[in-house]
mmCIF file with all atom_site columns, C-alpha atoms in Angstrom:
data_model
loop_
_atom_site.group_PDB
_atom_site.id
_atom_site.type_symbol
_atom_site.label_atom_id
_atom_site.label_alt_id
_atom_site.label_comp_id
_atom_site.label_asym_id
_atom_site.label_entity_id
_atom_site.label_seq_id
_atom_site.pdbx_PDB_ins_code
_atom_site.Cartn_x
_atom_site.Cartn_y
_atom_site.Cartn_z
_atom_site.occupancy
_atom_site.B_iso_or_equiv
_atom_site.pdbx_formal_charge
_atom_site.auth_seq_id
_atom_site.auth_comp_id
_atom_site.auth_asym_id
_atom_site.auth_atom_id
_atom_site.pdbx_PDB_model_num
ATOM 1   C CA . UNK U 1 1   ? -24.732 43.735  -4.274  1.00 44.00 ? 1   UNK U CA 1
ATOM 2   C CA . UNK U 1 2   ? -25.812 40.547  -6.046  1.00 38.00 ? 2   UNK U CA 1
ATOM 3   C CA . UNK U 1 3   ? -22.223 39.860  -7.087  1.00 50.00 ? 3   UNK U CA 1
ATOM 4   C CA . UNK U 1 4   ? -21.027 40.247  -3.491  1.00 43.00 ? 4   UNK U CA 1
ATOM 5   C CA . UNK U 1 5   ? -23.651 37.787  -2.207  1.00 35.00 ? 5   UNK U CA 1
ATOM 6   C CA . UNK U 1 6   ? -22.791 35.303  -4.950  1.00 44.00 ? 6   UNK U CA 1
ATOM 7   C CA . UNK U 1 7   ? -19.091 35.582  -4.175  1.00 45.00 ? 7   UNK U CA 1
ATOM 8   C CA . UNK U 1 8   ? -19.807 35.073  -0.453  1.00 35.00 ? 8   UNK U CA 1
ATOM 9   C CA . UNK U 1 9   ? -21.782 31.854  -0.981  1.00 37.00 ? 9   UNK U CA 1
ATOM 10  C CA . UNK U 1 10  ? -19.224 30.624  -3.523  1.00 49.00 ? 10  UNK U CA 1
ATOM 11  C CA . UNK U 1 11  ? -16.456 31.110  -0.964  1.00 52.00 ? 11  UNK U CA 1
ATOM 12  C CA . UNK U 1 12  ? -18.495 29.196  1.635   1.00 48.00 ? 12  UNK U CA 1
ATOM 13  C CA . UNK U 1 13  ? -18.944 26.301  -0.801  1.00 66.00 ? 13  UNK U CA 1
ATOM 14  C CA . UNK U 1 14  ? -15.231 26.209  -1.581  1.00 74.00 ? 14  UNK U CA 1
ATOM 15  C CA . UNK U 1 15  ? -14.322 26.324  2.114   1.00 74.00 ? 15  UNK U CA 1
ATOM 16  C CA . UNK U 1 16  ? -16.695 23.452  2.899   1.00 79.00 ? 16  UNK U CA 1
ATOM 17  C CA . UNK U 1 17  ? -15.384 21.512  -0.097  1.00 77.00 ? 17  UNK U CA 1
ATOM 18  C CA . UNK U 1 18  ? -11.759 21.881  1.012   1.00 78.00 ? 18  UNK U CA 1
ATOM 19  C CA . UNK U 1 19  ? -12.599 20.860  4.584   1.00 82.00 ? 19  UNK U CA 1
ATOM 20  C CA . UNK U 1 20  ? -14.359 17.723  3.295   1.00 82.00 ? 20  UNK U CA 1
ATOM 21  C CA . UNK U 1 21  ? -11.458 16.930  0.979   1.00 83.00 ? 21  UNK U CA 1
ATOM 22  C CA . UNK U 1 22  ? -8.846  17.315  3.707   1.00 85.00 ? 22  UNK U CA 1
ATOM 23  C CA . UNK U 1 23  ? -10.837 15.067  6.070   1.00 87.00 ? 23  UNK U CA 1
ATOM 24  C CA . UNK U 1 24  ? -11.193 12.383  3.403   1.00 87.00 ? 24  UNK U CA 1
ATOM 25  C CA . UNK U 1 25  ? -7.471  12.672  2.618   1.00 90.00 ? 25  UNK U CA 1
ATOM 26  C CA . UNK U 1 26  ? -6.863  11.791  6.270   1.00 90.00 ? 26  UNK U CA 1
ATOM 27  C CA . UNK U 1 27  ? -8.876  8.596   5.770   1.00 91.00 ? 27  UNK U CA 1
ATOM 28  C CA . UNK U 1 28  ? -6.882  7.766   2.621   1.00 92.00 ? 28  UNK U CA 1
ATOM 29  C CA . UNK U 1 29  ? -3.628  8.281   4.509   1.00 94.00 ? 29  UNK U CA 1
ATOM 30  C CA . UNK U 1 30  ? -4.886  6.086   7.345   1.00 95.00 ? 30  UNK U CA 1
ATOM 31  C CA . UNK U 1 31  ? -5.645  3.288   4.874   1.00 95.00 ? 31  UNK U CA 1
ATOM 32  C CA . UNK U 1 32  ? -2.226  3.801   3.274   1.00 96.00 ? 32  UNK U CA 1
ATOM 33  C CA . UNK U 1 33  ? -0.181  3.689   6.486   1.00 96.00 ? 33  UNK U CA 1
ATOM 34  C CA . UNK U 1 34  ? -2.114  0.812   8.069   1.00 96.00 ? 34  UNK U CA 1
ATOM 35  C CA . UNK U 1 35  ? -1.712  -1.231  4.896   1.00 97.00 ? 35  UNK U CA 1
ATOM 36  C CA . UNK U 1 36  ? 2.038   -0.641  4.893   1.00 96.00 ? 36  UNK U CA 1
ATOM 37  C CA . UNK U 1 37  ? 2.354   -1.274  8.633   1.00 96.00 ? 37  UNK U CA 1
ATOM 38  C CA . UNK U 1 38  ? 0.826   -4.752  8.442   1.00 97.00 ? 38  UNK U CA 1
ATOM 39  C CA . UNK U 1 39  ? 1.631   -5.860  4.883   1.00 96.00 ? 39  UNK U CA 1
ATOM 40  C CA . UNK U 1 40  ? 5.415   -5.379  5.054   1.00 95.00 ? 40  UNK U CA 1
ATOM 41  C CA . UNK U 1 41  ? 6.031   -7.888  7.907   1.00 94.00 ? 41  UNK U CA 1
ATOM 42  C CA . UNK U 1 42  ? 3.327   -10.237 6.605   1.00 96.00 ? 42  UNK U CA 1
ATOM 43  C CA . UNK U 1 43  ? 5.042   -10.201 3.207   1.00 95.00 ? 43  UNK U CA 1
ATOM 44  C CA . UNK U 1 44  ? 8.255   -11.439 4.817   1.00 92.00 ? 44  UNK U CA 1
ATOM 45  C CA . UNK U 1 45  ? 6.420   -14.444 6.306   1.00 94.00 ? 45  UNK U CA 1
ATOM 46  C CA . UNK U 1 46  ? 4.799   -15.197 2.946   1.00 95.00 ? 46  UNK U CA 1
ATOM 47  C CA . UNK U 1 47  ? 8.198   -14.883 1.262   1.00 94.00 ? 47  UNK U CA 1
ATOM 48  C CA . UNK U 1 48  ? 9.724   -17.418 3.666   1.00 92.00 ? 48  UNK U CA 1
ATOM 49  C CA . UNK U 1 49  ? 6.761   -19.718 3.027   1.00 93.00 ? 49  UNK U CA 1
ATOM 50  C CA . UNK U 1 50  ? 7.240   -19.359 -0.726  1.00 92.00 ? 50  UNK U CA 1
ATOM 51  C CA . UNK U 1 51  ? 10.928  -20.250 -0.385  1.00 90.00 ? 51  UNK U CA 1
ATOM 52  C CA . UNK U 1 52  ? 10.403  -22.975 2.214   1.00 90.00 ? 52  UNK U CA 1
ATOM 53  C CA . UNK U 1 53  ? 12.039  -26.354 1.650   1.00 89.00 ? 53  UNK U CA 1
ATOM 54  C CA . UNK U 1 54  ? 8.925   -27.977 3.124   1.00 91.00 ? 54  UNK U CA 1
ATOM 55  C CA . UNK U 1 55  ? 6.935   -28.804 -0.016  1.00 91.00 ? 55  UNK U CA 1
ATOM 56  C CA . UNK U 1 56  ? 3.509   -28.544 1.627   1.00 95.00 ? 56  UNK U CA 1
ATOM 57  C CA . UNK U 1 57  ? 4.222   -25.055 2.955   1.00 93.00 ? 57  UNK U CA 1
ATOM 58  C CA . UNK U 1 58  ? 5.656   -23.919 -0.375  1.00 93.00 ? 58  UNK U CA 1
ATOM 59  C CA . UNK U 1 59  ? 2.708   -25.292 -2.370  1.00 95.00 ? 59  UNK U CA 1
ATOM 60  C CA . UNK U 1 60  ? 0.082   -23.805 -0.060  1.00 95.00 ? 60  UNK U CA 1
ATOM 61  C CA . UNK U 1 61  ? 1.850   -20.442 -0.220  1.00 94.00 ? 61  UNK U CA 1
ATOM 62  C CA . UNK U 1 62  ? 2.051   -20.643 -4.019  1.00 95.00 ? 62  UNK U CA 1
ATOM 63  C CA . UNK U 1 63  ? -1.678  -21.355 -4.297  1.00 95.00 ? 63  UNK U CA 1
ATOM 64  C CA . UNK U 1 64  ? -2.447  -18.474 -1.923  1.00 94.00 ? 64  UNK U CA 1
ATOM 65  C CA . UNK U 1 65  ? -0.320  -16.070 -3.970  1.00 94.00 ? 65  UNK U CA 1
ATOM 66  C CA . UNK U 1 66  ? -1.831  -17.292 -7.228  1.00 94.00 ? 66  UNK U CA 1
ATOM 67  C CA . UNK U 1 67  ? -5.320  -16.540 -5.929  1.00 94.00 ? 67  UNK U CA 1
ATOM 68  C CA . UNK U 1 68  ? -4.440  -13.131 -4.487  1.00 95.00 ? 68  UNK U CA 1
ATOM 69  C CA . UNK U 1 69  ? -2.427  -11.939 -7.492  1.00 93.00 ? 69  UNK U CA 1
ATOM 70  C CA . UNK U 1 70  ? -4.837  -13.516 -9.983  1.00 94.00 ? 70  UNK U CA 1
ATOM 71  C CA . UNK U 1 71  ? -7.995  -11.765 -8.784  1.00 94.00 ? 71  UNK U CA 1
ATOM 72  C CA . UNK U 1 72  ? -8.845  -8.029  -8.737  1.00 95.00 ? 72  UNK U CA 1
ATOM 73  C CA . UNK U 1 73  ? -8.314  -6.101  -5.522  1.00 94.00 ? 73  UNK U CA 1
ATOM 74  C CA . UNK U 1 74  ? -11.854 -4.739  -5.766  1.00 93.00 ? 74  UNK U CA 1
ATOM 75  C CA . UNK U 1 75  ? -13.224 -8.300  -5.767  1.00 94.00 ? 75  UNK U CA 1
ATOM 76  C CA . UNK U 1 76  ? -11.122 -9.122  -2.709  1.00 95.00 ? 76  UNK U CA 1
ATOM 77  C CA . UNK U 1 77  ? -12.475 -6.065  -0.885  1.00 95.00 ? 77  UNK U CA 1
ATOM 78  C CA . UNK U 1 78  ? -16.036 -7.168  -1.565  1.00 93.00 ? 78  UNK U CA 1
ATOM 79  C CA . UNK U 1 79  ? -15.272 -10.766 -0.573  1.00 93.00 ? 79  UNK U CA 1
ATOM 80  C CA . UNK U 1 80  ? -13.640 -9.849  2.757   1.00 93.00 ? 80  UNK U CA 1
ATOM 81  C CA . UNK U 1 81  ? -16.598 -7.661  3.708   1.00 93.00 ? 81  UNK U CA 1
ATOM 82  C CA . UNK U 1 82  ? -19.502 -9.864  2.552   1.00 92.00 ? 82  UNK U CA 1
ATOM 83  C CA . UNK U 1 83  ? -18.140 -13.426 2.884   1.00 89.00 ? 83  UNK U CA 1
ATOM 84  C CA . UNK U 1 84  ? -17.488 -13.690 6.679   1.00 86.00 ? 84  UNK U CA 1
ATOM 85  C CA . UNK U 1 85  ? -21.117 -12.977 7.714   1.00 84.00 ? 85  UNK U CA 1
ATOM 86  C CA . UNK U 1 86  ? -22.310 -15.665 5.286   1.00 82.00 ? 86  UNK U CA 1
ATOM 87  C CA . UNK U 1 87  ? -19.644 -18.277 6.027   1.00 80.00 ? 87  UNK U CA 1
ATOM 88  C CA . UNK U 1 88  ? -18.838 -17.714 9.684   1.00 79.00 ? 88  UNK U CA 1
ATOM 89  C CA . UNK U 1 89  ? -21.727 -15.512 10.899  1.00 75.00 ? 89  UNK U CA 1
ATOM 90  C CA . UNK U 1 90  ? -19.136 -12.944 11.985  1.00 81.00 ? 90  UNK U CA 1
ATOM 91  C CA . UNK U 1 91  ? -18.795 -9.670  10.149  1.00 78.00 ? 91  UNK U CA 1
ATOM 92  C CA . UNK U 1 92  ? -16.219 -6.911  9.925   1.00 85.00 ? 92  UNK U CA 1
ATOM 93  C CA . UNK U 1 93  ? -16.991 -3.223  9.766   1.00 89.00 ? 93  UNK U CA 1
ATOM 94  C CA . UNK U 1 94  ? -16.328 -1.545  6.416   1.00 91.00 ? 94  UNK U CA 1
ATOM 95  C CA . UNK U 1 95  ? -13.037 0.086   7.368   1.00 93.00 ? 95  UNK U CA 1
ATOM 96  C CA . UNK U 1 96  ? -11.570 -3.047  8.989   1.00 93.00 ? 96  UNK U CA 1
ATOM 97  C CA . UNK U 1 97  ? -12.597 -5.174  6.014   1.00 93.00 ? 97  UNK U CA 1
ATOM 98  C CA . UNK U 1 98  ? -10.925 -2.687  3.681   1.00 94.00 ? 98  UNK U CA 1
ATOM 99  C CA . UNK U 1 99  ? -7.673  -2.787  5.666   1.00 96.00 ? 99  UNK U CA 1
ATOM 100 C CA . UNK U 1 100 ? -7.641  -6.605  5.839   1.00 95.00 ? 100 UNK U CA 1
ATOM 101 C CA . UNK U 1 101 ? -8.144  -6.949  2.081   1.00 96.00 ? 101 UNK U CA 1
ATOM 102 C CA . UNK U 1 102 ? -5.549  -4.296  1.270   1.00 96.00 ? 102 UNK U CA 1
ATOM 103 C CA . UNK U 1 103 ? -2.985  -5.837  3.646   1.00 97.00 ? 103 UNK U CA 1
ATOM 104 C CA . UNK U 1 104 ? -3.380  -9.362  2.254   1.00 96.00 ? 104 UNK U CA 1
ATOM 105 C CA . UNK U 1 105 ? -3.254  -8.140  -1.349  1.00 97.00 ? 105 UNK U CA 1
ATOM 106 C CA . UNK U 1 106 ? -0.147  -6.005  -0.961  1.00 97.00 ? 106 UNK U CA 1
ATOM 107 C CA . UNK U 1 107 ? 1.610   -8.556  1.238   1.00 97.00 ? 107 UNK U CA 1
ATOM 108 C CA . UNK U 1 108 ? 1.443   -11.004 -1.676  1.00 95.00 ? 108 UNK U CA 1
ATOM 109 C CA . UNK U 1 109 ? 3.069   -8.509  -4.051  1.00 95.00 ? 109 UNK U CA 1
ATOM 110 C CA . UNK U 1 110 ? 5.672   -7.355  -1.542  1.00 96.00 ? 110 UNK U CA 1
ATOM 111 C CA . UNK U 1 111 ? 6.548   -11.008 -0.845  1.00 95.00 ? 111 UNK U CA 1
ATOM 112 C CA . UNK U 1 112 ? 7.556   -11.543 -4.464  1.00 94.00 ? 112 UNK U CA 1
ATOM 113 C CA . UNK U 1 113 ? 9.689   -8.412  -4.372  1.00 94.00 ? 113 UNK U CA 1
ATOM 114 C CA . UNK U 1 114 ? 11.395  -9.698  -1.215  1.00 93.00 ? 114 UNK U CA 1
ATOM 115 C CA . UNK U 1 115 ? 11.977  -13.092 -2.822  1.00 92.00 ? 115 UNK U CA 1
ATOM 116 C CA . UNK U 1 116 ? 13.545  -11.519 -5.894  1.00 90.00 ? 116 UNK U CA 1
ATOM 117 C CA . UNK U 1 117 ? 15.860  -9.440  -3.724  1.00 88.00 ? 117 UNK U CA 1
ATOM 118 C CA . UNK U 1 118 ? 16.914  -12.382 -1.547  1.00 85.00 ? 118 UNK U CA 1
ATOM 119 C CA . UNK U 1 119 ? 17.572  -14.677 -4.495  1.00 85.00 ? 119 UNK U CA 1
ATOM 120 C CA . UNK U 1 120 ? 19.642  -11.959 -6.182  1.00 83.00 ? 120 UNK U CA 1
ATOM 121 C CA . UNK U 1 121 ? 22.258  -12.149 -3.416  1.00 79.00 ? 121 UNK U CA 1
ATOM 122 C CA . UNK U 1 122 ? 25.128  -14.387 -4.647  1.00 78.00 ? 122 UNK U CA 1
ATOM 123 C CA . UNK U 1 123 ? 25.325  -17.831 -3.041  1.00 77.00 ? 123 UNK U CA 1
ATOM 124 C CA . UNK U 1 124 ? 29.006  -17.245 -2.335  1.00 77.00 ? 124 UNK U CA 1
ATOM 125 C CA . UNK U 1 125 ? 28.118  -14.691 0.329   1.00 75.00 ? 125 UNK U CA 1
ATOM 126 C CA . UNK U 1 126 ? 26.138  -17.309 2.259   1.00 75.00 ? 126 UNK U CA 1
ATOM 127 C CA . UNK U 1 127 ? 29.080  -19.687 2.031   1.00 76.00 ? 127 UNK U CA 1
ATOM 128 C CA . UNK U 1 128 ? 31.542  -16.999 3.131   1.00 77.00 ? 128 UNK U CA 1
ATOM 129 C CA . UNK U 1 129 ? 29.440  -16.101 6.171   1.00 79.00 ? 129 UNK U CA 1
ATOM 130 C CA . UNK U 1 130 ? 29.268  -19.773 7.119   1.00 79.00 ? 130 UNK U CA 1
ATOM 131 C CA . UNK U 1 131 ? 33.056  -20.024 6.954   1.00 77.00 ? 131 UNK U CA 1
ATOM 132 C CA . UNK U 1 132 ? 33.309  -16.938 9.187   1.00 77.00 ? 132 UNK U CA 1
ATOM 133 C CA . UNK U 1 133 ? 31.124  -18.658 11.760  1.00 78.00 ? 133 UNK U CA 1
ATOM 134 C CA . UNK U 1 134 ? 27.970  -16.581 11.323  1.00 79.00 ? 134 UNK U CA 1
ATOM 135 C CA . UNK U 1 135 ? 24.649  -18.154 12.249  1.00 80.00 ? 135 UNK U CA 1
ATOM 136 C CA . UNK U 1 136 ? 21.792  -18.168 9.736   1.00 77.00 ? 136 UNK U CA 1
ATOM 137 C CA . UNK U 1 137 ? 20.134  -15.304 11.616  1.00 79.00 ? 137 UNK U CA 1
ATOM 138 C CA . UNK U 1 138 ? 23.339  -13.247 11.641  1.00 78.00 ? 138 UNK U CA 1
ATOM 139 C CA . UNK U 1 139 ? 23.920  -13.955 7.959   1.00 80.00 ? 139 UNK U CA 1
ATOM 140 C CA . UNK U 1 140 ? 20.450  -12.769 7.034   1.00 76.00 ? 140 UNK U CA 1
ATOM 141 C CA . UNK U 1 141 ? 20.376  -9.679  9.264   1.00 75.00 ? 141 UNK U CA 1
ATOM 142 C CA . UNK U 1 142 ? 23.951  -8.448  8.748   1.00 77.00 ? 142 UNK U CA 1
ATOM 143 C CA . UNK U 1 143 ? 24.854  -9.547  5.243   1.00 78.00 ? 143 UNK U CA 1
ATOM 144 C CA . UNK U 1 144 ? 21.776  -10.437 3.196   1.00 78.00 ? 144 UNK U CA 1
ATOM 145 C CA . UNK U 1 145 ? 19.177  -7.956  4.447   1.00 77.00 ? 145 UNK U CA 1
ATOM 146 C CA . UNK U 1 146 ? 21.157  -4.728  3.761   1.00 79.00 ? 146 UNK U CA 1
ATOM 147 C CA . UNK U 1 147 ? 21.775  -5.872  0.182   1.00 81.00 ? 147 UNK U CA 1
ATOM 148 C CA . UNK U 1 148 ? 18.159  -6.960  -0.284  1.00 82.00 ? 148 UNK U CA 1
ATOM 149 C CA . UNK U 1 149 ? 16.877  -3.561  0.877   1.00 83.00 ? 149 UNK U CA 1
ATOM 150 C CA . UNK U 1 150 ? 19.144  -1.827  -1.645  1.00 84.00 ? 150 UNK U CA 1
ATOM 151 C CA . UNK U 1 151 ? 18.003  -4.078  -4.495  1.00 86.00 ? 151 UNK U CA 1
ATOM 152 C CA . UNK U 1 152 ? 14.267  -3.874  -3.843  1.00 90.00 ? 152 UNK U CA 1
ATOM 153 C CA . UNK U 1 153 ? 13.965  -0.100  -3.308  1.00 91.00 ? 153 UNK U CA 1
ATOM 154 C CA . UNK U 1 154 ? 12.911  0.716   -6.926  1.00 90.00 ? 154 UNK U CA 1
ATOM 155 C CA . UNK U 1 155 ? 10.316  -2.068  -7.088  1.00 92.00 ? 155 UNK U CA 1
ATOM 156 C CA . UNK U 1 156 ? 8.994   -1.235  -3.623  1.00 94.00 ? 156 UNK U CA 1
ATOM 157 C CA . UNK U 1 157 ? 8.724   2.417   -4.620  1.00 93.00 ? 157 UNK U CA 1
ATOM 158 C CA . UNK U 1 158 ? 6.522   1.496   -7.574  1.00 94.00 ? 158 UNK U CA 1
ATOM 159 C CA . UNK U 1 159 ? 4.256   -0.665  -5.414  1.00 95.00 ? 159 UNK U CA 1
ATOM 160 C CA . UNK U 1 160 ? 3.916   1.990   -2.712  1.00 95.00 ? 160 UNK U CA 1
ATOM 161 C CA . UNK U 1 161 ? 2.982   4.597   -5.323  1.00 95.00 ? 161 UNK U CA 1
ATOM 162 C CA . UNK U 1 162 ? 0.370   2.175   -6.649  1.00 95.00 ? 162 UNK U CA 1
ATOM 163 C CA . UNK U 1 163 ? -0.883  1.729   -3.086  1.00 95.00 ? 163 UNK U CA 1
ATOM 164 C CA . UNK U 1 164 ? -1.512  5.472   -2.785  1.00 94.00 ? 164 UNK U CA 1
ATOM 165 C CA . UNK U 1 165 ? -3.798  5.293   -5.819  1.00 93.00 ? 165 UNK U CA 1
ATOM 166 C CA . UNK U 1 166 ? -5.398  1.992   -4.808  1.00 94.00 ? 166 UNK U CA 1
ATOM 167 C CA . UNK U 1 167 ? -6.702  3.533   -1.589  1.00 93.00 ? 167 UNK U CA 1
ATOM 168 C CA . UNK U 1 168 ? -9.451  4.905   -3.846  1.00 91.00 ? 168 UNK U CA 1
ATOM 169 C CA . UNK U 1 169 ? -10.791 1.354   -4.279  1.00 92.00 ? 169 UNK U CA 1
ATOM 170 C CA . UNK U 1 170 ? -11.998 1.142   -0.676  1.00 92.00 ? 170 UNK U CA 1
ATOM 171 C CA . UNK U 1 171 ? -14.895 3.354   -1.752  1.00 89.00 ? 171 UNK U CA 1
ATOM 172 C CA . UNK U 1 172 ? -16.507 0.170   -3.063  1.00 88.00 ? 172 UNK U CA 1
ATOM 173 C CA . UNK U 1 173 ? -17.274 -0.638  0.589   1.00 86.00 ? 173 UNK U CA 1
ATOM 174 C CA . UNK U 1 174 ? -18.579 2.858   1.271   1.00 82.00 ? 174 UNK U CA 1
ATOM 175 C CA . UNK U 1 175 ? -15.471 4.074   3.090   1.00 85.00 ? 175 UNK U CA 1
ATOM 176 C CA . UNK U 1 176 ? -15.427 7.863   2.741   1.00 79.00 ? 176 UNK U CA 1
ATOM 177 C CA . UNK U 1 177 ? -11.876 8.276   1.449   1.00 85.00 ? 177 UNK U CA 1
ATOM 178 C CA . UNK U 1 178 ? -10.627 11.024  -0.860  1.00 87.00 ? 178 UNK U CA 1
ATOM 179 C CA . UNK U 1 179 ? -11.963 9.820   -4.211  1.00 85.00 ? 179 UNK U CA 1
ATOM 180 C CA . UNK U 1 180 ? -15.330 8.811   -2.755  1.00 85.00 ? 180 UNK U CA 1
ATOM 181 C CA . UNK U 1 181 ? -15.825 12.292  -1.294  1.00 85.00 ? 181 UNK U CA 1
ATOM 182 C CA . UNK U 1 182 ? -14.602 13.897  -4.527  1.00 86.00 ? 182 UNK U CA 1
ATOM 183 C CA . UNK U 1 183 ? -17.198 11.979  -6.540  1.00 85.00 ? 183 UNK U CA 1
ATOM 184 C CA . UNK U 1 184 ? -19.946 12.848  -4.062  1.00 84.00 ? 184 UNK U CA 1
ATOM 185 C CA . UNK U 1 185 ? -19.048 16.541  -4.021  1.00 81.00 ? 185 UNK U CA 1
ATOM 186 C CA . UNK U 1 186 ? -18.713 16.601  -7.802  1.00 80.00 ? 186 UNK U CA 1
ATOM 187 C CA . UNK U 1 187 ? -22.268 15.300  -8.177  1.00 81.00 ? 187 UNK U CA 1
ATOM 188 C CA . UNK U 1 188 ? -23.616 17.678  -5.541  1.00 79.00 ? 188 UNK U CA 1
ATOM 189 C CA . UNK U 1 189 ? -21.966 20.759  -7.023  1.00 75.00 ? 189 UNK U CA 1
ATOM 190 C CA . UNK U 1 190 ? -22.343 19.614  -10.644 1.00 76.00 ? 190 UNK U CA 1
ATOM 191 C CA . UNK U 1 191 ? -18.669 20.421  -11.159 1.00 79.00 ? 191 UNK U CA 1
ATOM 192 C CA . UNK U 1 192 ? -15.443 18.583  -11.967 1.00 85.00 ? 192 UNK U CA 1
ATOM 193 C CA . UNK U 1 193 ? -13.525 20.815  -9.547  1.00 84.00 ? 193 UNK U CA 1
ATOM 194 C CA . UNK U 1 194 ? -13.634 18.279  -6.641  1.00 85.00 ? 194 UNK U CA 1
ATOM 195 C CA . UNK U 1 195 ? -12.201 15.594  -8.933  1.00 87.00 ? 195 UNK U CA 1
ATOM 196 C CA . UNK U 1 196 ? -9.461  17.986  -10.052 1.00 88.00 ? 196 UNK U CA 1
ATOM 197 C CA . UNK U 1 197 ? -8.622  18.784  -6.421  1.00 86.00 ? 197 UNK U CA 1
ATOM 198 C CA . UNK U 1 198 ? -8.528  15.058  -5.605  1.00 89.00 ? 198 UNK U CA 1
ATOM 199 C CA . UNK U 1 199 ? -6.114  14.569  -8.495  1.00 91.00 ? 199 UNK U CA 1
ATOM 200 C CA . UNK U 1 200 ? -3.856  17.282  -7.076  1.00 90.00 ? 200 UNK U CA 1
ATOM 201 C CA . UNK U 1 201 ? -3.956  15.633  -3.634  1.00 91.00 ? 201 UNK U CA 1
ATOM 202 C CA . UNK U 1 202 ? -3.020  12.222  -5.075  1.00 93.00 ? 202 UNK U CA 1
ATOM 203 C CA . UNK U 1 203 ? -0.217  13.823  -7.070  1.00 94.00 ? 203 UNK U CA 1
ATOM 204 C CA . UNK U 1 204 ? 1.203   15.515  -3.975  1.00 94.00 ? 204 UNK U CA 1
ATOM 205 C CA . UNK U 1 205 ? 1.071   12.282  -1.954  1.00 94.00 ? 205 UNK U CA 1
ATOM 206 C CA . UNK U 1 206 ? 2.823   10.331  -4.699  1.00 94.00 ? 206 UNK U CA 1
ATOM 207 C CA . UNK U 1 207 ? 5.398   13.085  -5.114  1.00 95.00 ? 207 UNK U CA 1
ATOM 208 C CA . UNK U 1 208 ? 6.229   12.817  -1.402  1.00 95.00 ? 208 UNK U CA 1
ATOM 209 C CA . UNK U 1 209 ? 6.499   9.015   -1.660  1.00 94.00 ? 209 UNK U CA 1
ATOM 210 C CA . UNK U 1 210 ? 8.786   9.323   -4.697  1.00 94.00 ? 210 UNK U CA 1
ATOM 211 C CA . UNK U 1 211 ? 11.061  11.777  -2.895  1.00 94.00 ? 211 UNK U CA 1
ATOM 212 C CA . UNK U 1 212 ? 11.267  9.523   0.168   1.00 93.00 ? 212 UNK U CA 1
ATOM 213 C CA . UNK U 1 213 ? 12.343  6.555   -1.957  1.00 92.00 ? 213 UNK U CA 1
ATOM 214 C CA . UNK U 1 214 ? 14.838  8.727   -3.852  1.00 90.00 ? 214 UNK U CA 1
ATOM 215 C CA . UNK U 1 215 ? 16.435  9.703   -0.532  1.00 90.00 ? 215 UNK U CA 1
ATOM 216 C CA . UNK U 1 216 ? 16.512  6.074   0.613   1.00 87.00 ? 216 UNK U CA 1
ATOM 217 C CA . UNK U 1 217 ? 18.123  4.998   -2.631  1.00 85.00 ? 217 UNK U CA 1
ATOM 218 C CA . UNK U 1 218 ? 20.842  7.652   -2.327  1.00 84.00 ? 218 UNK U CA 1
ATOM 219 C CA . UNK U 1 219 ? 21.552  6.726   1.292   1.00 81.00 ? 219 UNK U CA 1
ATOM 220 C CA . UNK U 1 220 ? 22.093  3.110   0.260   1.00 75.00 ? 220 UNK U CA 1
ATOM 221 C CA . UNK U 1 221 ? 24.465  3.979   -2.588  1.00 72.00 ? 221 UNK U CA 1
ATOM 222 C CA . UNK U 1 222 ? 27.398  2.584   -0.619  1.00 58.00 ? 222 UNK U CA 1
ATOM 223 C CA . UNK U 1 223 ? 26.011  -0.925  -1.261  1.00 53.00 ? 223 UNK U CA 1
ATOM 224 C CA . UNK U 1 224 ? 27.401  -1.487  -4.748  1.00 55.00 ? 224 UNK U CA 1
#
């Protein structure tokens, strides 16, 4: 009888734990997708600023990237949340502050990947497109961009996988994402099981990301 009761309450604990973990995984995925959604286009603007022939724009962009890439993401999360109320008397909620910091940070890294891909395209292709009468926009969209996408896939894959794991850092602002909930549940249950489950969830998410980039790379094999 005692064993049956113990098993019943154990099952209830596990069920509640899994529900909490799945909910927090949803928050982690929300942080992940929102960061990608806004950082990818922002990175393109930063890349153009970095490559700009206007010296002021290029220098300002370089300083911005030096600051972002030279400081820890956790510090940037804390700064974005606590600095605006002090400096501008306007604050952001925890989740919004987390997204803003993540977007700015990853946009800086993605921008360098874009720049490397663009500069890897031979100059002769720009000259050939000019001879054929293509505009700069047509040259970039029809000739340069497809080759850039092919070249940057491996590097982008690595950064996106890192992003999946970096979503855990938003816990510093009290956002109840996967790792935050796992730590809380681990302390409450006095067990490492929640942390193990969180590890499995992160592994599955990164496995999916890896497969997606593998498929993309194979589809772009015709760009040799």
